[in-house]
Short mmCIF file of C-alpha atoms in Angstrom, two decimals:
data_model
loop_
_atom_site.label_atom_id
_atom_site.label_comp_id
_atom_site.label_asym_id
_atom_site.label_seq_id
_atom_site.Cartn_x
_atom_site.Cartn_y
_atom_site.Cartn_z
CA MET A 1 -34.39 -139.97 126.76
CA GLN A 2 -33.95 -138.26 123.40
CA ILE A 3 -37.02 -136.33 122.32
CA PHE A 4 -38.08 -134.90 118.98
CA LEU A 5 -40.65 -132.13 119.50
CA THR A 6 -42.80 -130.32 116.95
CA GLY A 7 -44.57 -127.05 117.73
CA SER A 8 -41.84 -126.00 120.15
CA THR A 9 -42.33 -122.28 119.43
CA GLY A 10 -46.10 -122.50 119.77
CA PHE A 11 -48.54 -122.26 122.66
CA LEU A 12 -48.61 -125.81 124.02
CA GLY A 13 -45.35 -126.91 122.40
CA GLY A 14 -43.46 -124.03 123.98
CA GLU A 15 -44.77 -124.94 127.42
CA LEU A 16 -43.87 -128.59 126.86
CA LEU A 17 -40.36 -127.63 125.75
CA VAL A 18 -39.63 -125.53 128.82
CA GLU A 19 -40.98 -128.15 131.23
CA LEU A 20 -39.27 -131.09 129.52
CA ALA A 21 -35.97 -129.20 129.57
CA LYS A 22 -36.11 -129.30 133.38
CA LYS A 23 -36.29 -133.09 133.46
CA VAL A 24 -33.00 -134.80 134.31
CA GLU A 25 -34.21 -137.92 132.50
CA VAL A 26 -34.23 -135.96 129.23
CA GLU A 27 -30.83 -135.97 127.54
CA LYS A 28 -31.67 -134.07 124.35
CA ILE A 29 -34.67 -132.28 122.87
CA TYR A 30 -34.55 -131.78 119.11
CA CYS A 31 -37.03 -129.11 118.05
CA LEU A 32 -38.46 -128.84 114.55
CA VAL A 33 -38.39 -125.13 113.73
CA ARG A 34 -39.40 -123.13 110.67
CA ALA A 35 -36.46 -120.86 109.90
CA SER A 36 -34.18 -119.81 107.06
CA SER A 37 -30.97 -120.35 109.03
CA ASP A 38 -29.58 -122.07 112.11
CA GLU A 39 -29.15 -118.69 113.79
CA LYS A 40 -32.78 -117.72 113.27
CA ALA A 41 -33.97 -121.15 114.41
CA LEU A 42 -31.94 -120.84 117.58
CA ALA A 43 -33.25 -117.32 118.19
CA ARG A 44 -36.85 -118.58 117.99
CA ILE A 45 -36.14 -121.28 120.56
CA ILE A 46 -34.33 -118.91 122.93
CA LYS A 47 -37.33 -116.57 122.78
CA VAL A 48 -39.51 -119.37 124.20
CA PHE A 49 -37.27 -119.61 127.28
CA ASP A 50 -36.80 -115.85 127.63
CA LEU A 51 -40.54 -115.14 128.00
CA HIS A 52 -40.63 -116.21 131.66
CA GLY A 53 -36.90 -116.19 132.38
CA ASP A 54 -36.34 -119.95 132.09
CA TYR A 55 -32.84 -121.38 131.74
CA PHE A 56 -31.85 -122.33 128.19
CA ASP A 57 -29.31 -125.15 127.83
CA SER A 58 -27.80 -125.02 124.34
CA GLN A 59 -26.29 -128.48 124.82
CA LYS A 60 -29.67 -130.00 125.58
CA ILE A 61 -32.01 -128.07 123.26
CA ILE A 62 -31.16 -128.42 119.56
CA PRO A 63 -33.18 -126.81 116.75
CA VAL A 64 -33.76 -128.79 113.54
CA ILE A 65 -34.78 -126.66 110.57
CA GLY A 66 -37.85 -127.95 108.78
CA GLU A 67 -41.58 -127.52 108.34
CA LEU A 68 -44.54 -129.86 108.25
CA ILE A 69 -45.73 -128.63 104.88
CA ASP A 70 -42.53 -129.92 103.25
CA GLU A 71 -43.33 -133.01 101.18
CA HIS A 72 -39.72 -134.17 101.59
CA LEU A 73 -39.58 -133.71 105.37
CA SER A 74 -39.48 -137.44 106.14
CA GLU A 75 -36.48 -137.93 103.86
CA LYS A 76 -34.64 -135.04 105.49
CA LEU A 77 -35.29 -136.43 108.96
CA ILE A 78 -34.22 -139.92 107.94
CA ASN A 79 -30.97 -138.53 106.56
CA ASN A 80 -30.26 -136.43 109.66
CA ILE A 81 -27.64 -138.48 111.54
CA GLN A 82 -28.16 -136.69 114.86
CA LEU A 83 -31.76 -137.96 114.98
CA LYS A 84 -30.91 -141.68 114.68
CA ASN A 85 -31.28 -142.33 118.41
CA ILE A 86 -34.60 -140.54 118.97
CA ASP A 87 -36.76 -142.66 121.29
CA THR A 88 -39.64 -140.23 121.93
CA ILE A 89 -41.60 -138.10 119.48
CA ILE A 90 -44.07 -135.46 120.66
CA HIS A 91 -46.10 -134.06 117.78
CA SER A 92 -47.77 -130.95 119.18
CA ALA A 93 -47.56 -128.73 116.10
CA ALA A 94 -50.69 -127.92 114.13
CA ASN A 95 -52.36 -125.19 112.17
CA THR A 96 -55.27 -124.32 114.46
CA SER A 97 -57.04 -121.75 112.31
CA PHE A 98 -60.85 -121.88 112.30
CA SER A 99 -61.11 -119.63 109.24
CA LYS A 100 -62.30 -121.38 106.06
CA ILE A 101 -59.86 -119.40 103.93
CA TYR A 102 -57.06 -121.40 105.53
CA ASP A 103 -58.66 -124.84 105.10
CA ASP A 104 -56.15 -126.00 102.48
CA ILE A 105 -53.11 -125.10 104.55
CA VAL A 106 -54.72 -126.60 107.68
CA GLU A 107 -55.10 -129.89 105.82
CA LYS A 108 -51.58 -129.82 104.40
CA VAL A 109 -49.99 -129.11 107.77
CA ASN A 110 -52.13 -131.28 110.02
CA ILE A 111 -52.57 -134.30 107.77
CA GLY A 112 -49.65 -134.05 105.35
CA GLY A 113 -47.22 -133.10 108.10
CA THR A 114 -48.33 -136.00 110.30
CA HIS A 115 -47.84 -138.34 107.33
CA GLN A 116 -44.27 -137.10 106.97
CA LEU A 117 -43.44 -137.57 110.65
CA LEU A 118 -44.93 -141.06 110.77
CA LYS A 119 -42.98 -142.19 107.70
CA TRP A 120 -39.82 -141.14 109.50
CA ALA A 121 -40.91 -142.51 112.88
CA LYS A 122 -41.44 -145.95 111.36
CA THR A 123 -37.71 -146.12 110.56
CA LEU A 124 -36.51 -145.35 114.11
CA HIS A 125 -35.15 -148.48 115.79
CA ASN A 126 -35.17 -146.96 119.28
CA LEU A 127 -38.66 -145.43 119.18
CA ASN A 128 -40.58 -146.06 122.40
CA VAL A 129 -43.52 -143.71 121.98
CA PHE A 130 -45.06 -141.37 119.45
CA THR A 131 -47.15 -138.83 121.37
CA TYR A 132 -49.80 -137.25 119.19
CA VAL A 133 -51.41 -134.09 120.50
CA GLY A 134 -54.92 -134.10 119.08
CA THR A 135 -58.05 -132.37 120.29
CA ALA A 136 -61.08 -133.55 122.22
CA THR A 137 -63.27 -131.76 119.68
CA ILE A 138 -62.73 -134.51 117.08
CA CYS A 139 -66.01 -135.91 118.41
CA GLY A 140 -67.70 -133.45 116.04
CA MET A 141 -70.84 -131.36 116.22
CA THR A 142 -73.37 -134.20 116.35
CA VAL A 143 -72.47 -134.83 120.01
CA LYS A 144 -74.28 -132.20 122.07
CA ASN A 145 -74.92 -131.40 125.73
CA CYS A 146 -73.27 -134.49 127.12
CA VAL A 147 -70.08 -135.85 128.66
CA VAL A 148 -67.88 -137.12 125.81
CA LYS A 149 -65.73 -140.18 126.52
CA GLU A 150 -62.51 -141.12 124.74
CA ASP A 151 -63.95 -144.17 123.01
CA MET A 152 -66.59 -142.06 121.25
CA SER A 153 -63.89 -140.85 118.83
CA PRO A 154 -62.64 -140.98 116.17
CA ASP A 155 -65.88 -141.36 114.25
CA LEU A 156 -65.68 -140.97 110.47
CA THR A 157 -69.41 -140.27 110.29
CA ALA A 158 -69.10 -137.22 112.54
CA THR A 159 -69.60 -133.78 111.05
CA HIS A 160 -67.21 -131.01 112.03
CA LEU A 161 -67.63 -127.31 112.67
CA VAL A 162 -64.16 -126.51 111.34
CA LYS A 163 -61.53 -128.18 109.18
CA TYR A 164 -59.09 -128.17 112.09
CA SER A 165 -60.95 -130.77 114.16
CA TYR A 166 -61.48 -132.95 111.08
CA THR A 167 -57.77 -132.95 110.27
CA LYS A 168 -56.86 -133.84 113.85
CA MET A 169 -59.22 -136.81 113.64
CA ILE A 170 -57.58 -138.01 110.44
CA GLY A 171 -54.18 -137.58 112.08
CA GLU A 172 -55.22 -139.97 114.85
CA LEU A 173 -56.32 -142.56 112.32
CA LEU A 174 -52.98 -142.32 110.51
CA LEU A 175 -51.08 -143.44 113.60
CA LYS A 176 -52.38 -146.99 113.36
CA GLU A 177 -51.28 -147.26 109.74
CA TYR A 178 -47.64 -146.72 110.65
CA LEU A 179 -47.04 -147.76 114.25
CA PRO A 180 -47.99 -150.58 116.62
CA LYS A 181 -50.44 -149.74 119.37
CA ASP A 182 -47.86 -150.02 122.15
CA LYS A 183 -45.87 -147.13 120.64
CA ILE A 184 -48.82 -144.74 120.38
CA LEU A 185 -49.96 -142.20 122.97
CA VAL A 186 -52.81 -139.88 121.97
CA VAL A 187 -53.57 -136.89 124.17
CA ARG A 188 -56.62 -134.79 123.41
CA PRO A 189 -56.70 -131.40 125.11
CA SER A 190 -60.04 -129.62 125.31
CA ILE A 191 -60.08 -125.82 125.00
CA ILE A 192 -56.79 -124.36 126.23
CA MET A 193 -57.14 -120.75 127.35
CA GLY A 194 -54.72 -118.63 129.35
CA ASP A 195 -52.49 -119.62 132.24
CA SER A 196 -53.41 -120.36 135.85
CA ARG A 197 -50.22 -118.63 136.99
CA THR A 198 -49.98 -114.87 137.44
CA TRP A 199 -47.60 -114.10 134.58
CA ILE A 200 -48.35 -113.18 130.98
CA PRO A 201 -49.77 -116.14 129.01
CA ARG A 202 -47.49 -117.70 126.40
CA SER A 203 -50.11 -117.08 123.71
CA ASN A 204 -53.42 -115.29 123.21
CA VAL A 205 -54.96 -118.23 121.36
CA ILE A 206 -58.59 -118.63 122.55
CA LEU A 207 -57.98 -115.80 125.04
CA TRP A 208 -58.59 -113.61 121.99
CA ALA A 209 -62.26 -114.68 122.02
CA LEU A 210 -62.66 -113.60 125.64
CA ALA A 211 -60.93 -110.29 124.91
CA THR A 212 -63.36 -109.74 122.03
CA LEU A 213 -66.35 -110.59 124.20
CA ASN A 214 -65.03 -108.16 126.78
CA GLN A 215 -65.14 -105.40 124.17
CA MET A 216 -68.52 -106.36 122.68
CA ARG A 217 -70.42 -107.04 125.92
CA LEU A 218 -73.47 -108.31 123.98
CA PHE A 219 -73.02 -111.88 122.84
CA PRO A 220 -75.39 -114.28 120.98
CA VAL A 221 -74.75 -117.50 122.88
CA ASN A 222 -76.29 -119.56 125.68
CA ALA A 223 -74.84 -118.17 128.92
CA LYS A 224 -75.38 -121.49 130.72
CA SER A 225 -73.87 -123.76 128.08
CA ASN A 226 -71.11 -125.99 129.47
CA ILE A 227 -67.58 -125.30 128.22
CA ASP A 228 -64.59 -127.54 128.90
CA ILE A 229 -61.63 -125.17 129.39
CA ILE A 230 -58.18 -125.82 130.86
CA SER A 231 -55.09 -123.68 131.37
CA ILE A 232 -51.89 -124.13 129.38
CA ASP A 233 -49.89 -125.18 132.45
CA TYR A 234 -52.43 -127.87 133.35
CA ALA A 235 -52.38 -129.18 129.77
CA ALA A 236 -48.58 -129.40 129.61
CA GLN A 237 -48.15 -130.97 133.05
CA SER A 238 -50.83 -133.58 132.29
CA ILE A 239 -49.16 -134.59 129.03
CA ILE A 240 -45.74 -134.84 130.66
CA GLU A 241 -47.07 -136.96 133.53
CA LEU A 242 -48.65 -139.34 131.05
CA LEU A 243 -45.50 -139.46 128.96
CA PHE A 244 -43.34 -140.46 131.91
CA ASN A 245 -45.85 -142.93 133.34
CA LYS A 246 -44.74 -146.29 131.92
CA GLN A 247 -47.68 -148.00 133.62
CA ARG A 248 -50.42 -145.99 131.91
CA LYS A 249 -53.36 -148.21 131.07
CA TYR A 250 -54.66 -146.52 127.94
CA ASN A 251 -53.47 -145.20 124.60
CA VAL A 252 -55.89 -142.28 124.44
CA TYR A 253 -56.58 -139.62 127.08
CA HIS A 254 -58.68 -136.49 127.31
CA ILE A 255 -56.75 -133.61 128.86
CA SER A 256 -59.79 -131.74 130.06
CA SER A 257 -61.69 -130.16 132.91
CA GLY A 258 -64.28 -132.92 133.07
CA THR A 259 -67.60 -132.38 134.82
CA GLY A 260 -65.96 -131.29 138.07
CA SER A 261 -64.24 -128.20 136.65
CA ALA A 262 -66.29 -127.28 133.58
CA THR A 263 -67.51 -123.72 133.31
CA ASN A 264 -69.88 -121.60 131.20
CA PRO A 265 -69.88 -118.14 129.57
CA GLU A 266 -71.76 -116.53 132.43
CA LYS A 267 -69.28 -117.73 135.05
CA VAL A 268 -66.26 -116.66 133.01
CA THR A 269 -67.59 -113.17 132.29
CA ASN A 270 -68.64 -112.71 135.91
CA ALA A 271 -65.04 -113.48 136.84
CA ILE A 272 -63.62 -110.58 134.81
CA LYS A 273 -66.39 -107.97 134.96
CA ASP A 274 -65.04 -106.15 138.02
CA PHE A 275 -61.76 -105.47 136.18
CA PHE A 276 -63.64 -103.26 133.69
CA PRO A 277 -66.19 -101.19 135.66
CA ASP A 278 -66.60 -98.56 132.93
CA LYS A 279 -67.98 -101.02 130.36
CA PRO A 280 -71.64 -102.05 129.96
CA ASP A 281 -72.87 -105.18 131.72
CA PHE A 282 -72.38 -108.47 129.92
CA LYS A 283 -75.57 -109.60 128.25
CA PHE A 284 -76.25 -112.90 126.50
CA VAL A 285 -78.94 -113.24 123.86
CA PRO A 286 -80.15 -116.18 121.73
CA LYS A 287 -77.81 -117.32 118.98
CA VAL A 288 -80.47 -116.64 116.32
CA LEU A 289 -79.77 -112.91 116.77
CA LEU A 290 -76.29 -113.36 115.27
CA ALA A 291 -77.78 -113.05 111.76
CA ASP A 292 -79.48 -109.77 112.70
CA MET A 293 -76.25 -108.48 114.20
CA LYS A 294 -74.36 -109.29 111.01
CA LYS A 295 -77.02 -107.58 108.93
CA TRP A 296 -76.96 -104.48 111.11
CA SER A 297 -73.16 -104.31 110.98
CA LYS A 298 -73.34 -104.46 107.19
CA GLU A 299 -76.19 -102.02 106.55
CA SER A 300 -75.83 -99.77 109.62
CA THR A 301 -79.55 -99.07 109.45
CA ILE A 302 -81.57 -97.43 112.22
CA ILE A 303 -83.24 -100.11 114.32
CA ASP A 304 -87.01 -99.73 114.70
CA GLU A 305 -89.37 -101.48 117.10
CA SER A 306 -89.98 -104.35 114.68
CA SER A 307 -86.36 -105.50 114.87
CA PRO A 308 -85.34 -108.17 117.40
CA LEU A 309 -82.34 -105.96 118.15
CA TYR A 310 -84.45 -102.95 119.16
CA LYS A 311 -84.35 -103.73 122.88
CA TYR A 312 -80.53 -103.83 122.67
CA ASN A 313 -80.18 -100.47 120.91
CA ASP A 314 -78.00 -99.13 123.71
CA TYR A 315 -75.47 -101.87 122.97
CA LEU A 316 -75.57 -101.04 119.25
CA GLU A 317 -74.76 -97.44 120.13
CA TYR A 318 -71.94 -98.68 122.35
CA TRP A 319 -70.59 -100.75 119.45
CA THR A 320 -70.64 -97.72 117.17
CA ASN A 321 -68.74 -95.66 119.72
CA ASN A 322 -66.36 -98.45 120.65
CA PHE A 323 -65.50 -99.78 117.18
CA GLY A 324 -66.19 -96.77 114.97
CA ASP A 325 -66.32 -98.42 111.56
CA ASN A 326 -68.97 -101.16 111.50
CA THR A 327 -66.79 -103.10 109.08
CA ARG A 328 -64.55 -103.87 112.03
CA LEU A 329 -67.52 -105.16 114.00
CA ARG A 330 -68.56 -107.37 111.09
CA ILE A 331 -65.09 -108.91 111.00
CA LEU A 332 -65.37 -109.72 114.69
CA LEU A 333 -68.81 -111.31 114.35
CA TYR A 334 -67.71 -113.60 111.53
CA ALA A 335 -64.52 -114.57 113.36
CA LEU A 336 -66.46 -115.33 116.54
CA GLU A 337 -69.04 -117.55 114.87
CA PRO A 338 -67.03 -120.82 115.16
CA TYR A 339 -66.49 -120.11 118.88
CA ILE A 340 -70.20 -119.47 119.33
CA ASN A 341 -70.98 -122.75 117.60
CA PHE A 342 -68.55 -124.67 119.82
CA ILE A 343 -70.00 -123.15 122.98
CA GLU A 344 -73.53 -124.03 121.90
CA LEU A 345 -72.56 -127.72 121.67
CA GLY A 346 -72.35 -127.88 125.46
CA GLN A 347 -69.62 -130.52 125.39
CA VAL A 348 -67.69 -131.65 128.46
CA PHE A 349 -64.92 -134.20 128.04
CA ASP A 350 -64.57 -137.05 130.50
CA ASN A 351 -61.15 -137.00 132.19
CA SER A 352 -61.43 -140.07 134.41
CA ARG A 353 -58.56 -141.82 132.59
CA LEU A 354 -56.27 -138.86 133.21
CA ILE A 355 -57.20 -138.72 136.90
CA GLU A 356 -56.71 -142.48 137.22
CA ASP A 357 -53.27 -142.67 135.61
CA THR A 358 -51.63 -139.48 136.92
CA HIS A 359 -51.32 -137.45 140.11
CA ILE A 360 -52.35 -134.27 138.30
CA GLY A 361 -55.77 -134.02 139.94
CA SER A 362 -58.60 -131.87 138.66
CA SER A 363 -57.97 -128.61 136.83
CA ILE A 364 -58.76 -125.23 138.30
CA PRO A 365 -62.05 -124.03 136.76
CA ALA A 366 -61.47 -121.37 134.13
CA ASN A 367 -63.77 -118.93 135.88
CA ILE A 368 -61.35 -119.00 138.82
CA TYR A 369 -57.92 -118.90 137.17
CA ILE A 370 -58.92 -116.55 134.34
CA LYS A 371 -58.72 -113.62 136.75
CA ASN A 372 -54.95 -113.93 136.43
CA SER A 373 -55.23 -113.09 132.72
CA ALA A 374 -57.86 -110.36 133.01
CA LYS A 375 -55.28 -107.58 133.16
CA HIS A 376 -53.88 -108.74 129.80
CA LEU A 377 -57.18 -108.72 127.90
CA GLU A 378 -57.09 -105.08 126.81
CA SER A 379 -53.57 -105.48 125.43
CA ILE A 380 -54.80 -108.08 122.92
CA ASN A 381 -55.34 -106.76 119.40
CA ILE A 382 -58.76 -108.31 118.77
CA PHE A 383 -58.91 -107.22 115.11
CA GLU A 384 -55.55 -108.77 114.37
CA GLY A 385 -56.76 -111.97 116.01
CA ALA A 386 -60.02 -111.88 114.05
CA ILE A 387 -58.15 -112.08 110.76
CA ASP A 388 -56.66 -115.43 111.83
CA PRO A 389 -58.64 -116.52 114.91
#
């Protein structure tokens, strides 16, 4: 098997790279890497393996310089002789930013980049499968408080909370324009947060939100709202099992917790609270208070009894002491808003196809495995993450 992998230095892509490198069936893994030189590209790949002390085989893992935003990427890949025998493509790279200021680049990377890869993939005579890593959240924000099944998406009439999920939906639709159905495998992870193992997570993506909540302690979201969260190792192992299962029955799979392992904000915060005994108790309040919190963080006015925030004045004082400048708090509140909106949807993603066609079994609920990452939460720079959440 000769694999071409995008996103190899990222969160999920890095995990896929390390695990695929252990497979004897895999002869070569060509990794698309953004870099200015072969040496720098190689250094980025080696860093992925060094994080947890995994063996790096320079004969098996080969970086290919390029980036998805390049409008000539397909031509460069077509003209790259060493890629002529690629039989498996795994497209896991994406710009995952929720911030509106990055909407243009999110679209160029996630839609334009997928276009480029598919134009190249169409020319490969040995191609067996194009694995597209999407997201379960392409179902949009009109689907609320229910179990979402694979055949409910993509839906062009759906409205989206962020540009990211919209672009991943369009990416799925592009596949059918270029490739026959039997060469397409779509995997849709739900929310990937942390690692179920005891070592440092490969990335703080999404874990940033929990670290921020841990610092704020007062959060405007429904504490009982269902959240579908999986660990990075569960996501990667599920995708690899599907990839190597030649008898899989479907072309689209949710990689998710499903109803059996879904969690909620209350359960997750209860899981980490004992690690931080000096902080105030976690408290959840209605989402409508977010506007008042933003206003307070902007004006820094004294709260009187007429304000809905009055009963939480002790938390406001804690915020002032903890964050100092209220501008920093305002940045956090705006960055957290997309996460709040996602949680309020109460979506759980059906994973019966995954359970049926693999031996992976159910995921460990996030409120159980997240204890392994609790010790890393205070090392996360939440303000840095808020700028590009």
